[in-house]
PDB file of C-alpha atoms in Angstrom:
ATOM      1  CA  UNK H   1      33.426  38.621  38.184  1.00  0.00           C
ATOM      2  CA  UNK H   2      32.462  34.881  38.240  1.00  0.00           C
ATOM      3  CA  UNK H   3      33.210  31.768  35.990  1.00  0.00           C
ATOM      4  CA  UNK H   4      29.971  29.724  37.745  1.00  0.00           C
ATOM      5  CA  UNK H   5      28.461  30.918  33.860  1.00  0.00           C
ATOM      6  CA  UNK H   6      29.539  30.865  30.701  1.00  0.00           C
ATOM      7  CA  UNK H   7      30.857  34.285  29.525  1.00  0.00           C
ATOM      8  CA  UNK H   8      29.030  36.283  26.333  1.00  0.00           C
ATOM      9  CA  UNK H   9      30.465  37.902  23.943  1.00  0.00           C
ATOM     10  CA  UNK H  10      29.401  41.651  23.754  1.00  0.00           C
ATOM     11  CA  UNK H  11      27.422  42.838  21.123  1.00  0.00           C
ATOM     12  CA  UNK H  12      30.633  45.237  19.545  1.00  0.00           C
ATOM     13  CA  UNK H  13      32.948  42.262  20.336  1.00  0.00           C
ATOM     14  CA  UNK H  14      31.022  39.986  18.146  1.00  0.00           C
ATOM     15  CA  UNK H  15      30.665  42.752  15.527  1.00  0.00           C
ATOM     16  CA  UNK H  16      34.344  43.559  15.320  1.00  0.00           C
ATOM     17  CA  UNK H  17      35.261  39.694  15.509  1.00  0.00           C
ATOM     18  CA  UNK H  18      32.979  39.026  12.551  1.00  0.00           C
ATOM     19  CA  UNK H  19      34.880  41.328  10.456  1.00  0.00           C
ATOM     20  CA  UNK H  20      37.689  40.873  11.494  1.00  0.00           C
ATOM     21  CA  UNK H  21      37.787  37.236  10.130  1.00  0.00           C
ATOM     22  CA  UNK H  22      35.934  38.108   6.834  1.00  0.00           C
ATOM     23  CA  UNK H  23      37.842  41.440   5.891  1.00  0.00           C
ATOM     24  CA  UNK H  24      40.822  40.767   3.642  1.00  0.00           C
ATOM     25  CA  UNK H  25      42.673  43.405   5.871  1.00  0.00           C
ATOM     26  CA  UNK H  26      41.578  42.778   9.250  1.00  0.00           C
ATOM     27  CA  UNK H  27      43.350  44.177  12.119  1.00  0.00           C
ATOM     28  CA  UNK H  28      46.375  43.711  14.018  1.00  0.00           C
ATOM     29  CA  UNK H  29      44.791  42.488  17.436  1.00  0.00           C
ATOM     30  CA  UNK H  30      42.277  43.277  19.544  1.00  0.00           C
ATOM     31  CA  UNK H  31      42.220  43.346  23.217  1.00  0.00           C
ATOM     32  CA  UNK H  32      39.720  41.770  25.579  1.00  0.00           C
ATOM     33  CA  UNK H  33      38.525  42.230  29.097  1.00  0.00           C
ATOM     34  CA  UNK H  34      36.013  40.482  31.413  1.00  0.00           C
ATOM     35  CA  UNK H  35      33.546  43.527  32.324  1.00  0.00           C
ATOM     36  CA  UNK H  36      30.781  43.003  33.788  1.00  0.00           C
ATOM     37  CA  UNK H  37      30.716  38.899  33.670  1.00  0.00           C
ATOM     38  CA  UNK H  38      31.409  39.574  29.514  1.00  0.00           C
ATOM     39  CA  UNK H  39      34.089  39.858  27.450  1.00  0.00           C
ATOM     40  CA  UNK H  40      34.025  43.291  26.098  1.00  0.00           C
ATOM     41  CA  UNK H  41      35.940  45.141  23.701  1.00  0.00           C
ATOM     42  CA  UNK H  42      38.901  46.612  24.852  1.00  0.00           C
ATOM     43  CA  UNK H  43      40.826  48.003  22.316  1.00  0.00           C
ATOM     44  CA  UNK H  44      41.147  47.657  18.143  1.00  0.00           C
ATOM     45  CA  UNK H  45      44.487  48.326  16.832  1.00  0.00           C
ATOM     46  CA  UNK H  46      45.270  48.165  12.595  1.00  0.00           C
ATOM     47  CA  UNK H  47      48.278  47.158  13.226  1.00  0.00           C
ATOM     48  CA  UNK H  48      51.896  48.182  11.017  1.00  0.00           C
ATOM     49  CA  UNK H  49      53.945  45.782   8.713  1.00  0.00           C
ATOM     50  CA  UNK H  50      55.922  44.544  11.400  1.00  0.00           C
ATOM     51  CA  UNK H  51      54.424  41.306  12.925  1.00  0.00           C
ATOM     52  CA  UNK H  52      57.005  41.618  16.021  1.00  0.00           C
ATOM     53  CA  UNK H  53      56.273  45.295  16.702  1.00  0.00           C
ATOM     54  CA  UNK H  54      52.656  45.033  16.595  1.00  0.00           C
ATOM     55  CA  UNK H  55      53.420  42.073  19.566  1.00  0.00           C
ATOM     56  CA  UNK H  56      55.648  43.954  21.614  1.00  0.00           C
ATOM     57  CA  UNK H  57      52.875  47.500  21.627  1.00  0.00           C
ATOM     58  CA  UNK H  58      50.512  45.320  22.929  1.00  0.00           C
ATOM     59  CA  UNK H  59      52.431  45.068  26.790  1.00  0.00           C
ATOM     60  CA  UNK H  60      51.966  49.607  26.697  1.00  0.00           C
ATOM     61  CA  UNK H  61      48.072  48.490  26.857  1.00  0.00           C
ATOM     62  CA  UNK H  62      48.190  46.397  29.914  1.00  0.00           C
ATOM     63  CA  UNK H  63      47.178  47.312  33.748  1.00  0.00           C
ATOM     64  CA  UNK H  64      46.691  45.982  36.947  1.00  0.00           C
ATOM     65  CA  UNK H  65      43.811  44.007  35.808  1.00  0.00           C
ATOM     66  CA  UNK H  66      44.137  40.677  33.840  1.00  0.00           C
ATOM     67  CA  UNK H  67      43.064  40.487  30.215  1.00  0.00           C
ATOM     68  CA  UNK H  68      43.248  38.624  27.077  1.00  0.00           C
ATOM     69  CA  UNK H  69      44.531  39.456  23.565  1.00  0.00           C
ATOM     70  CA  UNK H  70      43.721  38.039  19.587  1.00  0.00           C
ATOM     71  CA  UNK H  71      46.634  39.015  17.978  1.00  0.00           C
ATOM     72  CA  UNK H  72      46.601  38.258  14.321  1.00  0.00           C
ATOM     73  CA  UNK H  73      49.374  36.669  12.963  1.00  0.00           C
ATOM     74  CA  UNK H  74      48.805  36.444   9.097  1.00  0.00           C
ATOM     75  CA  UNK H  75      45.986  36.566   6.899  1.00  0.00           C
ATOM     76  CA  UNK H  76      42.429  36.325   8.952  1.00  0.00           C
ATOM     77  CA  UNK H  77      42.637  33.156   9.796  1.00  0.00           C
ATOM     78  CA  UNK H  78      45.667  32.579  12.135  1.00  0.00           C
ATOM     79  CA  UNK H  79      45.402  34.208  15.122  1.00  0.00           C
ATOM     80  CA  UNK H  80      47.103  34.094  18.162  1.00  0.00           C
ATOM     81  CA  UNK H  81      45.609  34.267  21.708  1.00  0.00           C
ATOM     82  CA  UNK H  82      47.117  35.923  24.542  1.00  0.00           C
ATOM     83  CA  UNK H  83      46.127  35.793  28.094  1.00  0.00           C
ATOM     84  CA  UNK H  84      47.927  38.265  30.441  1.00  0.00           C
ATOM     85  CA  UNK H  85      47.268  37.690  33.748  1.00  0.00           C
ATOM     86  CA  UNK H  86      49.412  39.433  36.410  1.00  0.00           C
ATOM     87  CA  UNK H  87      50.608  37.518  39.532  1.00  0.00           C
ATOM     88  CA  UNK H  88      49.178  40.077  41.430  1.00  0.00           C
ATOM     89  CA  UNK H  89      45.913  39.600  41.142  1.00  0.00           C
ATOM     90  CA  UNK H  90      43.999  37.741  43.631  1.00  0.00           C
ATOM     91  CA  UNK H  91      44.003  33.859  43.581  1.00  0.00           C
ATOM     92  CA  UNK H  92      40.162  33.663  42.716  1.00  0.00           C
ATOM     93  CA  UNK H  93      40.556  36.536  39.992  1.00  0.00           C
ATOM     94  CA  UNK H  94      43.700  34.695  37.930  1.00  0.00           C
ATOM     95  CA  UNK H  95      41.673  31.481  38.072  1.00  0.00           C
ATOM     96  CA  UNK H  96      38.509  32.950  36.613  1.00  0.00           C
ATOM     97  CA  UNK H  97      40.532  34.496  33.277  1.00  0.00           C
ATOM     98  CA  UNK H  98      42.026  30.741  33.760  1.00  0.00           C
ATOM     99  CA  UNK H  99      39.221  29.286  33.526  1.00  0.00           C
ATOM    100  CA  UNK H 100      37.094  31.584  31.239  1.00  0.00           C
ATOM    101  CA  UNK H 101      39.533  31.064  28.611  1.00  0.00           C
ATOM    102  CA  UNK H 102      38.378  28.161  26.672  1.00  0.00           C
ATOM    103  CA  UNK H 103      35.350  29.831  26.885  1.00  0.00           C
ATOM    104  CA  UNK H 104      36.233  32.650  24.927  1.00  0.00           C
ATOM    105  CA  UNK H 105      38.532  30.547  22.681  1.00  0.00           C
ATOM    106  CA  UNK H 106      35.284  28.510  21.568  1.00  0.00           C
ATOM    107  CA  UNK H 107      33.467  31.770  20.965  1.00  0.00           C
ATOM    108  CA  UNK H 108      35.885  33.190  19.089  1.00  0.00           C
ATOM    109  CA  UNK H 109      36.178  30.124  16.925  1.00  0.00           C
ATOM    110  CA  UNK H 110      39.009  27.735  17.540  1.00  0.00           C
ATOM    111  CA  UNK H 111      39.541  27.269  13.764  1.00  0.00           C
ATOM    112  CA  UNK H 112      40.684  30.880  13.715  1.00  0.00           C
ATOM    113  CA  UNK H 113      43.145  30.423  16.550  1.00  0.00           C
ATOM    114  CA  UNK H 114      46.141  28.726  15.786  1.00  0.00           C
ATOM    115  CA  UNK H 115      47.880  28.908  18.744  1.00  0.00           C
ATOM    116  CA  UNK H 116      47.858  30.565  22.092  1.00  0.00           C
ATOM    117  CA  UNK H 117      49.892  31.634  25.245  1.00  0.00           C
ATOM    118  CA  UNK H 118      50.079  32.935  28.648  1.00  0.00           C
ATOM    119  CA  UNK H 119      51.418  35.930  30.254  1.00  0.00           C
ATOM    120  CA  UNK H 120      52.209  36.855  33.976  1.00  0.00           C
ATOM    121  CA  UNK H 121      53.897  39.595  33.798  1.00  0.00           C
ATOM    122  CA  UNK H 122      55.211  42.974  31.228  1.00  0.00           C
ATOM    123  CA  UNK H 123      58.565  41.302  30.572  1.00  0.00           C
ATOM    124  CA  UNK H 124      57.729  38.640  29.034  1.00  0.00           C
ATOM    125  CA  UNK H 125      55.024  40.298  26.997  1.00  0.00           C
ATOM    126  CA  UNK H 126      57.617  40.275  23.863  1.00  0.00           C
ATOM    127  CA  UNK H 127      57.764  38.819  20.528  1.00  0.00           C
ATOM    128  CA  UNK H 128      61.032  37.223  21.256  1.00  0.00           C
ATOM    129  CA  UNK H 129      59.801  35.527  24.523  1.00  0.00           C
ATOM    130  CA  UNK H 130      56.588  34.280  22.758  1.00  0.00           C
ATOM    131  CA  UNK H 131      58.475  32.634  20.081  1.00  0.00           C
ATOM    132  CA  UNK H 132      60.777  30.830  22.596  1.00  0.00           C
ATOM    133  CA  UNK H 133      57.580  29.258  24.296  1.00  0.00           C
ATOM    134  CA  UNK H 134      56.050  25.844  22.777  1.00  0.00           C
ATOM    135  CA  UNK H 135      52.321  26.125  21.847  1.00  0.00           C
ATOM    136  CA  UNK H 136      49.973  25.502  24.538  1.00  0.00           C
ATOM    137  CA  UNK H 137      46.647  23.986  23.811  1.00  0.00           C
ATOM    138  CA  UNK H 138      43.144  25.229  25.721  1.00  0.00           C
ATOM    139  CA  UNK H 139      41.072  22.401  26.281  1.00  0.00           C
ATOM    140  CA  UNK H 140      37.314  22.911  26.216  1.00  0.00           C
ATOM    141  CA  UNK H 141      36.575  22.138  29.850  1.00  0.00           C
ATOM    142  CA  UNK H 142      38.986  21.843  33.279  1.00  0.00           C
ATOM    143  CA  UNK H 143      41.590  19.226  32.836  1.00  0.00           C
ATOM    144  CA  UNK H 144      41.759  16.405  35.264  1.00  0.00           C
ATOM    145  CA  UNK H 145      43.627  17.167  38.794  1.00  0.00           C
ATOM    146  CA  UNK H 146      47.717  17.050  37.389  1.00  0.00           C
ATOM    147  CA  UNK H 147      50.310  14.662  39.819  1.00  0.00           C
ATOM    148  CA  UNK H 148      52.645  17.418  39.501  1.00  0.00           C
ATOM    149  CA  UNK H 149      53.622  20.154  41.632  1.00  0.00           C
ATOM    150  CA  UNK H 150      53.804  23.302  39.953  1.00  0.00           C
ATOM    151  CA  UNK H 151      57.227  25.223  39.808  1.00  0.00           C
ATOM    152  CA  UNK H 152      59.544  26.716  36.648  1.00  0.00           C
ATOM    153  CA  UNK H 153      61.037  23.895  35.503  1.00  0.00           C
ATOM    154  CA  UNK H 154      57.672  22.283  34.941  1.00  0.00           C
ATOM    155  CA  UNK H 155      55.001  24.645  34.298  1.00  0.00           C
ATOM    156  CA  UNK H 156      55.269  24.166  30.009  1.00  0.00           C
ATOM    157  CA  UNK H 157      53.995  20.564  31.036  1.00  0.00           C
ATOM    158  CA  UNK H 158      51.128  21.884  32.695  1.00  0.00           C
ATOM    159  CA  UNK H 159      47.825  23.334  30.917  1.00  0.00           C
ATOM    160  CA  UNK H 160      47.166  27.036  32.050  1.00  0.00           C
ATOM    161  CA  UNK H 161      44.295  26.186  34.192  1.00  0.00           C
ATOM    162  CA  UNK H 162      46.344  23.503  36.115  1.00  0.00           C
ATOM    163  CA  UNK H 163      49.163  26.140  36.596  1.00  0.00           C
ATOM    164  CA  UNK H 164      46.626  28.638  38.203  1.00  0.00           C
ATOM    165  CA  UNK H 165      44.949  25.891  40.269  1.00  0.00           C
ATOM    166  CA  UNK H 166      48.648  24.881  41.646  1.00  0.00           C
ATOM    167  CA  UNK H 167      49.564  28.108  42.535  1.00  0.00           C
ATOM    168  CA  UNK H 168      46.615  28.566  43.960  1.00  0.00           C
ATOM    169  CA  UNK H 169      47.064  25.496  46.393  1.00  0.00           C
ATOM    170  CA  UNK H 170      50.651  26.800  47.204  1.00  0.00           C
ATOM    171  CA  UNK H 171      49.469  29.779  48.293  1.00  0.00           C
ATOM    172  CA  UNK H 172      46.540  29.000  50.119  1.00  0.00           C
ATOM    173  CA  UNK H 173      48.692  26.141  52.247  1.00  0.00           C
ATOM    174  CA  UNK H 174      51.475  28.988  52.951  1.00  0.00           C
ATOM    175  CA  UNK H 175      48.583  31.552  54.155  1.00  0.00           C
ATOM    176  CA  UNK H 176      47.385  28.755  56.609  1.00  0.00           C
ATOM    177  CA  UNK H 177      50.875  27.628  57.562  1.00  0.00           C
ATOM    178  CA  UNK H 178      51.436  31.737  58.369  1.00  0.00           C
ATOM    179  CA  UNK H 179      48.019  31.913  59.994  1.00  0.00           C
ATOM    180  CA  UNK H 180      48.916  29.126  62.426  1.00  0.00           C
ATOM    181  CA  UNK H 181      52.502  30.060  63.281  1.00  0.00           C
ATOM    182  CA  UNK H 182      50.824  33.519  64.535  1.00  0.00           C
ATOM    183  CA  UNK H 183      48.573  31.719  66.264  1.00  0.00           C
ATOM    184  CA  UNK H 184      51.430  29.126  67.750  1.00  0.00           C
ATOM    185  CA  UNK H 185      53.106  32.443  68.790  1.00  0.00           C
ATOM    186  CA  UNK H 186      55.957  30.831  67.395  1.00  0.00           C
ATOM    187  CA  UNK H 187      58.005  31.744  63.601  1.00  0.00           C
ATOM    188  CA  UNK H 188      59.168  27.972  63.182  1.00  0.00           C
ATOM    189  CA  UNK H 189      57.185  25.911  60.389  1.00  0.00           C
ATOM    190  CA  UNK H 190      53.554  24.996  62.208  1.00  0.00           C
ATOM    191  CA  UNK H 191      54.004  21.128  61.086  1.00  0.00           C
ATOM    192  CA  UNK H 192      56.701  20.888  63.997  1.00  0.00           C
ATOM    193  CA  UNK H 193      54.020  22.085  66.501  1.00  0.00           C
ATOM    194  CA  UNK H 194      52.199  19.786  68.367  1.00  0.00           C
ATOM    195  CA  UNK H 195      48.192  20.004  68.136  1.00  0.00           C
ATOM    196  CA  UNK H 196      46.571  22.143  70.213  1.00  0.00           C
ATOM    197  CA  UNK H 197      48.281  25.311  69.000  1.00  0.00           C
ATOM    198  CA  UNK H 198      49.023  28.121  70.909  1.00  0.00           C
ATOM    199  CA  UNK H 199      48.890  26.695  74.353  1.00  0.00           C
ATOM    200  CA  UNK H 200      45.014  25.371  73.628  1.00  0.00           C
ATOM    201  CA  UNK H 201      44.080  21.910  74.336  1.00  0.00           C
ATOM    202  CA  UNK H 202      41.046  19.924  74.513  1.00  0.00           C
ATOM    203  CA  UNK H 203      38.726  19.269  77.234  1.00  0.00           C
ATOM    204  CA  UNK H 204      36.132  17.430  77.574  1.00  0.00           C
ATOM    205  CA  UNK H 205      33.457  19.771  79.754  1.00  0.00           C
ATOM    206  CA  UNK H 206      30.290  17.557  81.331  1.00  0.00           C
ATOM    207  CA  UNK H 207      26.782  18.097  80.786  1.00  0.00           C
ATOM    208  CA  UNK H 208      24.781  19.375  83.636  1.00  0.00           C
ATOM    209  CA  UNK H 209      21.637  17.754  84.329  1.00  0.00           C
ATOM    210  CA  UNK H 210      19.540  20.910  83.054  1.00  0.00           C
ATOM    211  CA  UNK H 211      21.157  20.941  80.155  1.00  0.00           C
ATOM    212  CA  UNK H 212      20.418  17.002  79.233  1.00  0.00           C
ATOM    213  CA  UNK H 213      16.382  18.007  80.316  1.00  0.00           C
ATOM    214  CA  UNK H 214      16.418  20.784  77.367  1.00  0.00           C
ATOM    215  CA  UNK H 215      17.979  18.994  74.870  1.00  0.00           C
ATOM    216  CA  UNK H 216      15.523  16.482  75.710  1.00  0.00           C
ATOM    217  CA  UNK H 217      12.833  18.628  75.209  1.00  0.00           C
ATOM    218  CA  UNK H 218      14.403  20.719  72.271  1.00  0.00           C
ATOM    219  CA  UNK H 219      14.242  16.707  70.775  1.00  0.00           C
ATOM    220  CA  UNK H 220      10.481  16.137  71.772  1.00  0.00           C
ATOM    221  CA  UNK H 221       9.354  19.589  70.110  1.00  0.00           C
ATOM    222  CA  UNK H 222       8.252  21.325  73.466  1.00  0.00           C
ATOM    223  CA  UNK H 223      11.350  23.944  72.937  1.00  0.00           C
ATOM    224  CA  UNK H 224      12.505  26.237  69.895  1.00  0.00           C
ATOM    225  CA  UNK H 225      15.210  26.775  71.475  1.00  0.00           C
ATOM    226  CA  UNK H 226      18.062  26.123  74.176  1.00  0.00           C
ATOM    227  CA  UNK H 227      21.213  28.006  75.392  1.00  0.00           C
ATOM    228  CA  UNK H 228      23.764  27.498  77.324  1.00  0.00           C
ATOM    229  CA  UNK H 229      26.445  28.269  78.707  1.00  0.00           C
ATOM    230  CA  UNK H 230      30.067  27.184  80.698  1.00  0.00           C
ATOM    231  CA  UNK H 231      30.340  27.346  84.946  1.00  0.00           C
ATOM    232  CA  UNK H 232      32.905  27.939  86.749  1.00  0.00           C
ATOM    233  CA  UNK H 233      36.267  27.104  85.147  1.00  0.00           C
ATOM    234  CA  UNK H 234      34.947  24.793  83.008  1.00  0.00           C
ATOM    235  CA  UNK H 235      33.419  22.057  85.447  1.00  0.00           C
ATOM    236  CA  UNK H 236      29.768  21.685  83.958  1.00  0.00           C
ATOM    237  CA  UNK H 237      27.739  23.183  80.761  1.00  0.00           C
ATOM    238  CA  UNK H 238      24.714  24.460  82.464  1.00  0.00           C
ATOM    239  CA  UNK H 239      21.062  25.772  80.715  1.00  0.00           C
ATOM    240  CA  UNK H 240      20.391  29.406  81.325  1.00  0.00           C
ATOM    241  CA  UNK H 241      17.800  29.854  78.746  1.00  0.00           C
ATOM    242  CA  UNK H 242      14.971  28.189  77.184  1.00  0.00           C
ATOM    243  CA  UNK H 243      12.640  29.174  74.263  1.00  0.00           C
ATOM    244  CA  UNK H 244       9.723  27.407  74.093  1.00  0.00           C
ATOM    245  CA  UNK H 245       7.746  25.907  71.449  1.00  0.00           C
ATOM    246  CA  UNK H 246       6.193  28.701  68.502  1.00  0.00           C
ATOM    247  CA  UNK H 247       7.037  31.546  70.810  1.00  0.00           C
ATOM    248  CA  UNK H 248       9.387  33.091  68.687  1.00  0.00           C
ATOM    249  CA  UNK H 249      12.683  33.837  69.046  1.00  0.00           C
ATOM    250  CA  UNK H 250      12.721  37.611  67.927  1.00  0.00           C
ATOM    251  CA  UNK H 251      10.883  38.683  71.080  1.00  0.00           C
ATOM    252  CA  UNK H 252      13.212  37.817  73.229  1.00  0.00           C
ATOM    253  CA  UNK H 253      16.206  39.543  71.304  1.00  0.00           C
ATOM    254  CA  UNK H 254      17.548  40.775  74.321  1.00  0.00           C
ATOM    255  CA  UNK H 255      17.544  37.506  76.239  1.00  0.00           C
ATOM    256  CA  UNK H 256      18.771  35.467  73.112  1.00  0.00           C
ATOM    257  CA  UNK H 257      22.478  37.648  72.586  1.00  0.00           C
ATOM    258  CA  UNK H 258      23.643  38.803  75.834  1.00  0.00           C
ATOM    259  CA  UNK H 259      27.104  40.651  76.434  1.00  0.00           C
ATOM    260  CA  UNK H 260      28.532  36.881  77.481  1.00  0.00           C
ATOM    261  CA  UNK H 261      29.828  34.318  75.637  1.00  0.00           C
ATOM    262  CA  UNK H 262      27.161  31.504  74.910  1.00  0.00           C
ATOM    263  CA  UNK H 263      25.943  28.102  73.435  1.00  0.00           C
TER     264      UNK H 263
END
């Protein structure tokens, strides 16, 4: 599953959409998934008399997977849409349904859709919670990077995608700030650590006279190929192999990857 393309509609999607906005008694809602880089058809439900019911039967339908619903809210031509995207998911999956929602929106037809929301978990997949959340308009293509840092207080002043992307960004810098304390050896934030983590520091290793003679040649076209390697405790780098010039490196396999560690 990829946004790098826009998304299709499948063929019984489109079908089902079609009449759903030209029968005088269309459905209730319907619910869509991203299957095989398309949004398919899900699941068609008729619906009862109550409007608030209806809503609240849609969280039974829902799974670990992210999805969307077009939940009809009177008459074929107001429609709701729903996105329900778990926080459990992986970053890159939430920000493709993120992302692939205007998409679908525009497909759909955005004069059928009068307004639409976002949901991240079962709880708040209620009629009551819906109607206590402002609208919240899709834009046709990514917004422009947002100043603001995502959390609670602020996220109705964010568009969807920018809520995804910030979360995103959170998490990522707290994975790397986790990776580097592990590798500091230490559990205090990695920001107070000097550089040079983990007791690593940089040194500046010479280059050994065979070495500069390679590269020389590597420059001039005589050699494919030059490796090398570090002596001692780090005093020189030194050239322990040479390929030269159109002889191929996959004959000497066994010469290019030995058991030792190597430039």
């Amino acid at each position: 599953m990829s946004s790098s393309a826009p998304i299709p509609l499948s063929s019984e999607l489109s079908a089902a959409w079609t009449r759903a906005t030209t029968d005088p008694k269309p459905p209730r809602y319907f619910q869509i998934g991203i299957v095989n880089d398309t949004f398919a058809l899900l699941h068609e439900d008729p619906g009862t008399v109550s409007v608030s019911k209806d809503f609240d039967s849609m969280s039974a339908k829902v799974g670990p997977e992210g999805c969307y619903f077009i939940f009809r809210a009177a008459g074929p031509k107001n429609w709701i849409l729903v996105s329900y995207v778990p926080d459990t998911l992986k970053v890159a999956q939430r920000m493709v349904y993120a992302a692939s929602k205007p998409t679908l929106q525009s497909k759909l037809g955005s004069q059928f859709i009068n307004d639409n929301k976002h949901v991240s978990n079962v709880g708040e997949f209620t009629y009551a919670h819906m109607l206590m959340k402002g609208p919240a308009p899709v834009t046709a293509s990514a917004p422009a990077k947002s100043t603001q840092s995502y959390n609670p207080s602020n996220a109705d002043a964010l568009s969807e995608f920018e809520i995804m992307r910030e979360k995103a960004l959170k998490e990522e810098e707290e994975e790397r700030q986790s990776r580097m304390r592990v590798r500091a050896g230490s559990p205090h934030d990695a920001k107070d650590k000097p550089s040079g983590i983990g007791g690593y520091h940089q040194v500046k290793i010479p280059l050994s006279d065979s070495v500069t003679e390679a590269l020389q040649s590597f420059q001039g076209g005589s050699v494919d190929m030059v490796r090398f390697k570090i002596m001692g405790k780090g005093t020189s780098f030194e050239a322990d192999l040479t390929v030269p010039a159109g002889y191929g490196l996959g004959t000497t396999r066994e010469n290019v990857l030995p058991p030792a560690p190597r430039f």
